[in-house]
PDB file of C-alpha atoms in Angstrom:
ATOM      1  CA  UNK A 658       2.210  17.849  54.960  1.00 56.00           C
ATOM      2  CA  UNK A 659       1.508  14.080  55.069  1.00 55.00           C
ATOM      3  CA  UNK A 660      -2.104  14.743  54.267  1.00 64.00           C
ATOM      4  CA  UNK A 661      -1.167  16.849  51.287  1.00 61.00           C
ATOM      5  CA  UNK A 662       1.202  14.200  49.962  1.00 63.00           C
ATOM      6  CA  UNK A 663      -1.544  11.508  50.279  1.00 63.00           C
ATOM      7  CA  UNK A 664      -3.954  13.771  48.496  1.00 65.00           C
ATOM      8  CA  UNK A 665      -1.477  14.328  45.635  1.00 64.00           C
ATOM      9  CA  UNK A 666      -0.844  10.574  45.406  1.00 66.00           C
ATOM     10  CA  UNK A 667      -4.579   9.848  45.271  1.00 67.00           C
ATOM     11  CA  UNK A 668      -5.016  12.465  42.526  1.00 65.00           C
ATOM     12  CA  UNK A 669      -2.160  11.041  40.535  1.00 62.00           C
ATOM     13  CA  UNK A 670      -3.449   7.511  40.872  1.00 69.00           C
ATOM     14  CA  UNK A 671      -6.939   8.682  39.911  1.00 66.00           C
ATOM     15  CA  UNK A 672      -5.582  10.479  36.796  1.00 67.00           C
ATOM     16  CA  UNK A 673      -3.573   7.399  35.902  1.00 66.00           C
ATOM     17  CA  UNK A 674      -6.571   5.155  36.100  1.00 71.00           C
ATOM     18  CA  UNK A 675      -8.605   7.636  34.053  1.00 64.00           C
ATOM     19  CA  UNK A 676      -5.913   7.796  31.418  1.00 63.00           C
ATOM     20  CA  UNK A 677      -5.782   3.986  31.187  1.00 64.00           C
ATOM     21  CA  UNK A 678      -9.546   3.674  30.900  1.00 70.00           C
ATOM     22  CA  UNK A 679      -9.769   6.481  28.351  1.00 63.00           C
ATOM     23  CA  UNK A 680      -6.921   5.163  26.290  1.00 60.00           C
ATOM     24  CA  UNK A 681      -8.385   1.655  26.333  1.00 62.00           C
ATOM     25  CA  UNK A 682     -11.829   2.973  25.296  1.00 62.00           C
ATOM     26  CA  UNK A 683     -10.345   5.011  22.401  1.00 63.00           C
ATOM     27  CA  UNK A 684      -8.290   1.970  21.228  1.00 54.00           C
ATOM     28  CA  UNK A 685     -11.379  -0.261  21.390  1.00 53.00           C
ATOM     29  CA  UNK A 686     -13.519   2.174  19.560  1.00 51.00           C
ATOM     30  CA  UNK A 687     -10.846   2.636  16.882  1.00 49.00           C
ATOM     31  CA  UNK A 688     -10.567  -1.114  16.484  1.00 44.00           C
ATOM     32  CA  UNK A 689     -14.315  -1.439  16.025  1.00 40.00           C
ATOM     33  CA  UNK A 690     -14.327   1.419  13.546  1.00 47.00           C
ATOM     34  CA  UNK A 691     -11.525  -0.084  11.492  1.00 47.00           C
ATOM     35  CA  UNK A 692     -13.293  -3.414  11.352  1.00 49.00           C
ATOM     36  CA  UNK A 693     -16.485  -1.647  10.318  1.00 51.00           C
ATOM     37  CA  UNK A 694     -14.652   0.134   7.478  1.00 43.00           C
ATOM     38  CA  UNK A 695     -13.033  -3.110   6.301  1.00 45.00           C
ATOM     39  CA  UNK A 696     -16.412  -4.880   6.338  1.00 48.00           C
ATOM     40  CA  UNK A 697     -18.119  -2.129   4.345  1.00 53.00           C
ATOM     41  CA  UNK A 698     -15.232  -2.010   1.833  1.00 50.00           C
ATOM     42  CA  UNK A 699     -15.444  -5.823   1.402  1.00 57.00           C
ATOM     43  CA  UNK A 700     -19.194  -5.601   0.853  1.00 68.00           C
ATOM     44  CA  UNK A 701     -18.791  -2.789  -1.648  1.00 62.00           C
ATOM     45  CA  UNK A 702     -16.164  -4.826  -3.482  1.00 78.00           C
ATOM     46  CA  UNK A 703     -18.389  -7.913  -3.553  1.00 81.00           C
ATOM     47  CA  UNK A 704     -21.364  -5.889  -4.853  1.00 89.00           C
ATOM     48  CA  UNK A 705     -19.150  -4.437  -7.559  1.00 90.00           C
ATOM     49  CA  UNK A 706     -18.027  -7.919  -8.730  1.00 93.00           C
ATOM     50  CA  UNK A 707     -21.684  -8.889  -9.320  1.00 94.00           C
ATOM     51  CA  UNK A 708     -22.323  -5.667 -11.205  1.00 95.00           C
ATOM     52  CA  UNK A 709     -19.397  -6.223 -13.519  1.00 96.00           C
ATOM     53  CA  UNK A 710     -20.272  -9.907 -14.192  1.00 95.00           C
ATOM     54  CA  UNK A 711     -23.880 -10.514 -13.159  1.00 94.00           C
ATOM     55  CA  UNK A 712     -25.347 -13.863 -12.085  1.00 91.00           C
ATOM     56  CA  UNK A 713     -26.902 -14.385 -15.523  1.00 93.00           C
ATOM     57  CA  UNK A 714     -23.409 -14.536 -17.030  1.00 94.00           C
ATOM     58  CA  UNK A 715     -21.827 -17.066 -14.673  1.00 94.00           C
ATOM     59  CA  UNK A 716     -22.881 -19.891 -12.373  1.00 93.00           C
ATOM     60  CA  UNK A 717     -19.695 -20.468 -10.248  1.00 93.00           C
ATOM     61  CA  UNK A 718     -18.836 -19.010  -6.874  1.00 92.00           C
ATOM     62  CA  UNK A 719     -17.386 -15.735  -8.120  1.00 91.00           C
ATOM     63  CA  UNK A 720     -16.214 -14.537  -4.704  1.00 90.00           C
ATOM     64  CA  UNK A 721     -14.230 -17.688  -4.009  1.00 90.00           C
ATOM     65  CA  UNK A 722     -12.993 -18.747  -7.446  1.00 92.00           C
ATOM     66  CA  UNK A 723      -9.711 -16.885  -7.639  1.00 92.00           C
ATOM     67  CA  UNK A 724      -6.241 -17.113  -9.045  1.00 89.00           C
ATOM     68  CA  UNK A 725      -2.965 -15.231  -8.412  1.00 88.00           C
ATOM     69  CA  UNK A 726      -1.117 -13.311 -11.138  1.00 86.00           C
ATOM     70  CA  UNK A 727       2.322 -11.722 -11.092  1.00 84.00           C
ATOM     71  CA  UNK A 728       2.766  -8.286  -9.621  1.00 85.00           C
ATOM     72  CA  UNK A 729       2.961  -5.422 -12.067  1.00 85.00           C
ATOM     73  CA  UNK A 730       3.696  -1.720 -11.911  1.00 85.00           C
ATOM     74  CA  UNK A 731       1.027  -1.240 -14.582  1.00 85.00           C
ATOM     75  CA  UNK A 732      -1.672  -2.137 -12.101  1.00 87.00           C
ATOM     76  CA  UNK A 733      -0.027  -0.113  -9.329  1.00 87.00           C
ATOM     77  CA  UNK A 734      -1.003  -2.744  -6.797  1.00 84.00           C
ATOM     78  CA  UNK A 735       1.312  -4.090  -4.070  1.00 82.00           C
ATOM     79  CA  UNK A 736       2.552  -7.627  -4.520  1.00 85.00           C
ATOM     80  CA  UNK A 737       0.914 -10.447  -6.536  1.00 87.00           C
ATOM     81  CA  UNK A 738      -2.504  -9.750  -7.977  1.00 87.00           C
ATOM     82  CA  UNK A 739      -5.477 -11.852  -6.866  1.00 89.00           C
ATOM     83  CA  UNK A 740      -8.260 -11.865  -9.500  1.00 92.00           C
ATOM     84  CA  UNK A 741     -11.745 -13.293  -9.484  1.00 94.00           C
ATOM     85  CA  UNK A 742     -12.795 -15.774 -12.151  1.00 94.00           C
ATOM     86  CA  UNK A 743     -16.255 -16.088 -13.690  1.00 95.00           C
ATOM     87  CA  UNK A 744     -17.223 -19.487 -15.176  1.00 94.00           C
ATOM     88  CA  UNK A 745     -20.291 -20.827 -16.907  1.00 93.00           C
ATOM     89  CA  UNK A 746     -20.716 -24.575 -16.383  1.00 92.00           C
ATOM     90  CA  UNK A 747     -17.015 -24.824 -15.499  1.00 91.00           C
ATOM     91  CA  UNK A 748     -15.726 -22.891 -18.505  1.00 92.00           C
ATOM     92  CA  UNK A 749     -14.087 -19.519 -17.868  1.00 93.00           C
ATOM     93  CA  UNK A 750     -15.900 -16.552 -19.379  1.00 94.00           C
ATOM     94  CA  UNK A 751     -13.932 -13.706 -17.800  1.00 94.00           C
ATOM     95  CA  UNK A 752     -11.962 -12.350 -14.926  1.00 94.00           C
ATOM     96  CA  UNK A 753     -12.033  -9.311 -12.650  1.00 96.00           C
ATOM     97  CA  UNK A 754      -8.784  -7.736 -11.579  1.00 94.00           C
ATOM     98  CA  UNK A 755      -8.000  -4.956  -9.092  1.00 95.00           C
ATOM     99  CA  UNK A 756      -6.190  -1.901 -10.388  1.00 95.00           C
ATOM    100  CA  UNK A 757      -5.121   1.396  -8.903  1.00 95.00           C
ATOM    101  CA  UNK A 758      -5.054   4.855 -10.521  1.00 95.00           C
ATOM    102  CA  UNK A 759      -2.309   6.431  -8.374  1.00 94.00           C
ATOM    103  CA  UNK A 760      -2.695   9.981  -9.846  1.00 92.00           C
ATOM    104  CA  UNK A 761      -6.238  10.935  -8.975  1.00 94.00           C
ATOM    105  CA  UNK A 762      -6.884  14.573  -8.087  1.00 93.00           C
ATOM    106  CA  UNK A 763      -7.091  13.770  -4.340  1.00 93.00           C
ATOM    107  CA  UNK A 764      -5.077  10.583  -4.198  1.00 94.00           C
ATOM    108  CA  UNK A 765      -5.268   6.960  -5.310  1.00 95.00           C
ATOM    109  CA  UNK A 766      -8.377   5.531  -6.893  1.00 96.00           C
ATOM    110  CA  UNK A 767      -9.039   1.801  -6.475  1.00 95.00           C
ATOM    111  CA  UNK A 768     -10.805  -0.001  -9.305  1.00 95.00           C
ATOM    112  CA  UNK A 769     -12.070  -3.358 -10.390  1.00 97.00           C
ATOM    113  CA  UNK A 770     -11.783  -4.150 -14.096  1.00 97.00           C
ATOM    114  CA  UNK A 771     -13.610  -7.025 -15.698  1.00 97.00           C
ATOM    115  CA  UNK A 772     -12.100  -8.491 -18.847  1.00 97.00           C
ATOM    116  CA  UNK A 773     -13.343 -11.324 -21.063  1.00 96.00           C
ATOM    117  CA  UNK A 774     -11.081 -13.953 -22.628  1.00 93.00           C
ATOM    118  CA  UNK A 775     -10.712 -11.888 -25.832  1.00 93.00           C
ATOM    119  CA  UNK A 776      -9.424  -8.883 -23.943  1.00 95.00           C
ATOM    120  CA  UNK A 777     -12.676  -6.826 -23.994  1.00 97.00           C
ATOM    121  CA  UNK A 778     -13.808  -4.814 -20.975  1.00 98.00           C
ATOM    122  CA  UNK A 779     -16.798  -6.367 -19.263  1.00 97.00           C
ATOM    123  CA  UNK A 780     -17.146  -3.541 -16.820  1.00 97.00           C
ATOM    124  CA  UNK A 781     -15.341  -1.143 -14.511  1.00 97.00           C
ATOM    125  CA  UNK A 782     -16.275  -0.095 -10.978  1.00 96.00           C
ATOM    126  CA  UNK A 783     -14.605   2.283  -8.577  1.00 96.00           C
ATOM    127  CA  UNK A 784     -14.491   0.788  -5.071  1.00 94.00           C
ATOM    128  CA  UNK A 785     -12.535   3.521  -3.153  1.00 93.00           C
ATOM    129  CA  UNK A 786     -11.442   7.074  -3.716  1.00 93.00           C
ATOM    130  CA  UNK A 787     -11.091  10.516  -2.108  1.00 93.00           C
ATOM    131  CA  UNK A 788     -12.174  12.640  -5.089  1.00 93.00           C
ATOM    132  CA  UNK A 789     -14.120  15.856  -4.629  1.00 91.00           C
ATOM    133  CA  UNK A 790     -17.845  15.377  -4.035  1.00 92.00           C
ATOM    134  CA  UNK A 791     -19.898  16.879  -6.886  1.00 89.00           C
ATOM    135  CA  UNK A 792     -16.925  16.850  -9.241  1.00 88.00           C
ATOM    136  CA  UNK A 793     -14.587  13.870  -9.258  1.00 91.00           C
ATOM    137  CA  UNK A 794     -17.014  11.506  -7.564  1.00 93.00           C
ATOM    138  CA  UNK A 795     -18.892  11.055 -10.853  1.00 95.00           C
ATOM    139  CA  UNK A 796     -16.648   8.027 -11.367  1.00 96.00           C
ATOM    140  CA  UNK A 797     -19.160   6.252  -9.017  1.00 95.00           C
ATOM    141  CA  UNK A 798     -22.086   4.563 -10.695  1.00 94.00           C
ATOM    142  CA  UNK A 799     -24.496   5.960  -8.119  1.00 91.00           C
ATOM    143  CA  UNK A 800     -23.495   9.451  -9.323  1.00 93.00           C
ATOM    144  CA  UNK A 801     -23.272   8.881 -13.105  1.00 95.00           C
ATOM    145  CA  UNK A 802     -22.922   6.228 -15.837  1.00 96.00           C
ATOM    146  CA  UNK A 803     -19.570   7.522 -16.896  1.00 97.00           C
ATOM    147  CA  UNK A 804     -17.595   4.269 -16.143  1.00 97.00           C
ATOM    148  CA  UNK A 805     -20.034   2.241 -18.239  1.00 96.00           C
ATOM    149  CA  UNK A 806     -18.454   3.783 -21.309  1.00 97.00           C
ATOM    150  CA  UNK A 807     -15.574   1.327 -20.859  1.00 98.00           C
ATOM    151  CA  UNK A 808     -17.794  -1.658 -21.548  1.00 97.00           C
ATOM    152  CA  UNK A 809     -16.915  -3.430 -24.762  1.00 97.00           C
ATOM    153  CA  UNK A 810     -13.659  -1.457 -25.142  1.00 97.00           C
ATOM    154  CA  UNK A 811     -10.355  -3.189 -25.817  1.00 97.00           C
ATOM    155  CA  UNK A 812      -6.668  -2.339 -26.130  1.00 94.00           C
ATOM    156  CA  UNK A 813      -7.289  -1.314 -29.788  1.00 94.00           C
ATOM    157  CA  UNK A 814     -10.759   0.188 -29.322  1.00 96.00           C
ATOM    158  CA  UNK A 815     -10.124   3.028 -29.193  1.00 96.00           C
ATOM    159  CA  UNK A 816      -6.584   3.416 -30.659  1.00 96.00           C
ATOM    160  CA  UNK A 817      -3.864   3.667 -27.982  1.00 93.00           C
ATOM    161  CA  UNK A 818      -3.454   7.400 -28.276  1.00 93.00           C
ATOM    162  CA  UNK A 819      -7.181   7.935 -27.865  1.00 96.00           C
ATOM    163  CA  UNK A 820      -7.241   6.273 -24.469  1.00 97.00           C
ATOM    164  CA  UNK A 821      -7.608   9.728 -22.847  1.00 97.00           C
ATOM    165  CA  UNK A 822     -10.255  12.368 -22.171  1.00 96.00           C
ATOM    166  CA  UNK A 823     -11.495  14.469 -25.058  1.00 95.00           C
ATOM    167  CA  UNK A 824      -9.639  17.517 -23.747  1.00 94.00           C
ATOM    168  CA  UNK A 825      -6.402  15.624 -24.378  1.00 94.00           C
ATOM    169  CA  UNK A 826      -7.345  14.205 -27.720  1.00 95.00           C
ATOM    170  CA  UNK A 827      -9.107  11.058 -26.423  1.00 96.00           C
ATOM    171  CA  UNK A 828     -12.604   9.674 -26.759  1.00 97.00           C
ATOM    172  CA  UNK A 829     -13.693   9.726 -23.126  1.00 97.00           C
ATOM    173  CA  UNK A 830     -15.691  12.518 -21.611  1.00 95.00           C
ATOM    174  CA  UNK A 831     -14.142  14.645 -18.879  1.00 94.00           C
ATOM    175  CA  UNK A 832     -16.173  16.170 -16.038  1.00 92.00           C
ATOM    176  CA  UNK A 833     -16.916  19.856 -15.869  1.00 87.00           C
ATOM    177  CA  UNK A 834     -14.306  21.341 -13.578  1.00 85.00           C
ATOM    178  CA  UNK A 835     -12.541  17.960 -13.148  1.00 88.00           C
ATOM    179  CA  UNK A 836     -10.269  16.516 -15.809  1.00 93.00           C
ATOM    180  CA  UNK A 837      -7.551  14.826 -13.699  1.00 95.00           C
ATOM    181  CA  UNK A 838      -9.942  12.293 -12.103  1.00 96.00           C
ATOM    182  CA  UNK A 839     -11.424  10.793 -15.259  1.00 96.00           C
ATOM    183  CA  UNK A 840      -8.077  10.898 -17.071  1.00 96.00           C
ATOM    184  CA  UNK A 841      -6.440   8.866 -14.304  1.00 96.00           C
ATOM    185  CA  UNK A 842      -9.189   6.235 -14.431  1.00 97.00           C
ATOM    186  CA  UNK A 843      -8.941   5.972 -18.207  1.00 97.00           C
ATOM    187  CA  UNK A 844      -5.217   5.402 -17.979  1.00 96.00           C
ATOM    188  CA  UNK A 845      -5.612   2.764 -15.181  1.00 96.00           C
ATOM    189  CA  UNK A 846      -8.137   0.833 -17.307  1.00 97.00           C
ATOM    190  CA  UNK A 847      -5.909   0.996 -20.370  1.00 97.00           C
ATOM    191  CA  UNK A 848      -2.937  -0.293 -18.322  1.00 95.00           C
ATOM    192  CA  UNK A 849      -5.084  -3.213 -17.087  1.00 96.00           C
ATOM    193  CA  UNK A 850      -5.848  -4.191 -20.657  1.00 96.00           C
ATOM    194  CA  UNK A 851      -2.161  -3.977 -21.542  1.00 94.00           C
ATOM    195  CA  UNK A 852      -1.297  -6.189 -18.550  1.00 93.00           C
ATOM    196  CA  UNK A 853      -3.865  -8.744 -19.718  1.00 93.00           C
ATOM    197  CA  UNK A 854      -2.524  -8.719 -23.289  1.00 92.00           C
ATOM    198  CA  UNK A 855       1.068  -9.157 -22.128  1.00 89.00           C
ATOM    199  CA  UNK A 856       0.120 -12.038 -19.805  1.00 88.00           C
ATOM    200  CA  UNK A 857      -2.710 -13.501 -21.865  1.00 88.00           C
ATOM    201  CA  UNK A 858      -1.169 -16.912 -22.442  1.00 86.00           C
ATOM    202  CA  UNK A 859      -0.340 -17.730 -18.783  1.00 85.00           C
ATOM    203  CA  UNK A 860      -3.585 -16.149 -17.660  1.00 86.00           C
ATOM    204  CA  UNK A 861      -5.685 -18.294 -19.918  1.00 84.00           C
ATOM    205  CA  UNK A 862      -3.738 -21.385 -18.882  1.00 83.00           C
ATOM    206  CA  UNK A 863      -4.625 -20.641 -15.238  1.00 83.00           C
ATOM    207  CA  UNK A 864      -8.219 -19.848 -16.135  1.00 82.00           C
ATOM    208  CA  UNK A 865      -8.563 -23.243 -17.793  1.00 80.00           C
ATOM    209  CA  UNK A 866      -7.313 -24.987 -14.639  1.00 71.00           C
ATOM    210  CA  UNK A 867      -9.606 -26.391 -11.974  1.00 59.00           C
ATOM    211  CA  UNK A 868     -11.610 -23.803  -9.985  1.00 63.00           C
ATOM    212  CA  UNK A 869      -9.998 -22.798  -6.694  1.00 55.00           C
ATOM    213  CA  UNK A 870     -13.194 -21.845  -4.887  1.00 51.00           C
ATOM    214  CA  UNK A 871     -14.469 -23.816  -1.964  1.00 42.00           C
ATOM    215  CA  UNK A 872     -17.637 -23.625   0.119  1.00 37.00           C
ATOM    216  CA  UNK A 873     -21.136 -22.432  -0.591  1.00 38.00           C
ATOM    217  CA  UNK A 874     -21.933 -20.116  -3.475  1.00 40.00           C
ATOM    218  CA  UNK A 875     -22.402 -16.480  -2.452  1.00 38.00           C
ATOM    219  CA  UNK A 876     -24.996 -14.560  -4.497  1.00 43.00           C
ATOM    220  CA  UNK A 877     -26.043 -10.854  -4.654  1.00 42.00           C
ATOM    221  CA  UNK A 878     -28.987 -11.734  -2.451  1.00 48.00           C
ATOM    222  CA  UNK A 879     -26.559 -12.471   0.364  1.00 40.00           C
ATOM    223  CA  UNK A 880     -25.296  -8.908   0.367  1.00 36.00           C
ATOM    224  CA  UNK A 881     -27.123  -6.141   2.238  1.00 36.00           C
ATOM    225  CA  UNK A 882     -28.102  -2.789   0.853  1.00 35.00           C
ATOM    226  CA  UNK A 883     -25.276  -1.334   2.884  1.00 35.00           C
ATOM    227  CA  UNK A 884     -22.881  -2.565   0.205  1.00 31.00           C
ATOM    228  CA  UNK A 885     -24.451  -0.308  -2.450  1.00 29.00           C
ATOM    229  CA  UNK A 886     -22.370   2.720  -1.460  1.00 31.00           C
ATOM    230  CA  UNK A 887     -18.790   3.052  -2.443  1.00 33.00           C
ATOM    231  CA  UNK A 888     -16.581   3.229   0.627  1.00 33.00           C
ATOM    232  CA  UNK A 889     -14.470   6.381   0.361  1.00 33.00           C
ATOM    233  CA  UNK A 890     -11.228   5.573   2.123  1.00 30.00           C
TER     234      UNK A 890
END
């Protein structure tokens, strides 16, 4: 009987040690994976910034020159909004703000919207989404040029009611078999322009203040090819 009890104890201790080691390994692997995802997302975001406002159009440290704007339901972001500022010889030429389309077909779609000081769109990039491959993922520039149709648009170009896909009376193309995805992105970009218009005076006042960036300038050459793919979170 004593031998059986000792055997059971040894088995229990062994199982306990195995469980601890396994749990620790899983937690460690998960932590590494999460860090990897965050790093890839950050690189994708940085690459998108340089695509929206390329080096030829600014000479400041775009990644570190930022300012904070008030939170807004229009942008569907949580808390105050941190935007990136592009400057040419110290003078602001535009800004890039994050925005969220909360009503994508498969969930939220995270965007970056570049706007110049006159309220015109400099560019739009999708940095995270869960849309259906082969259908909704055409919002990515590596799948199509669809988002480039926003460039040069403004809150009045097209007219407010035409900020929609063609199926709903707008001017923007929808995707074959996927209308919800492009429509949600169109609305998110329009809301970004409305937010800029409503806050234009305080935004420009902050843009004209001293740059907040510190440290060495980061350029597209500092980013690896790994950042070219949109991280689908």
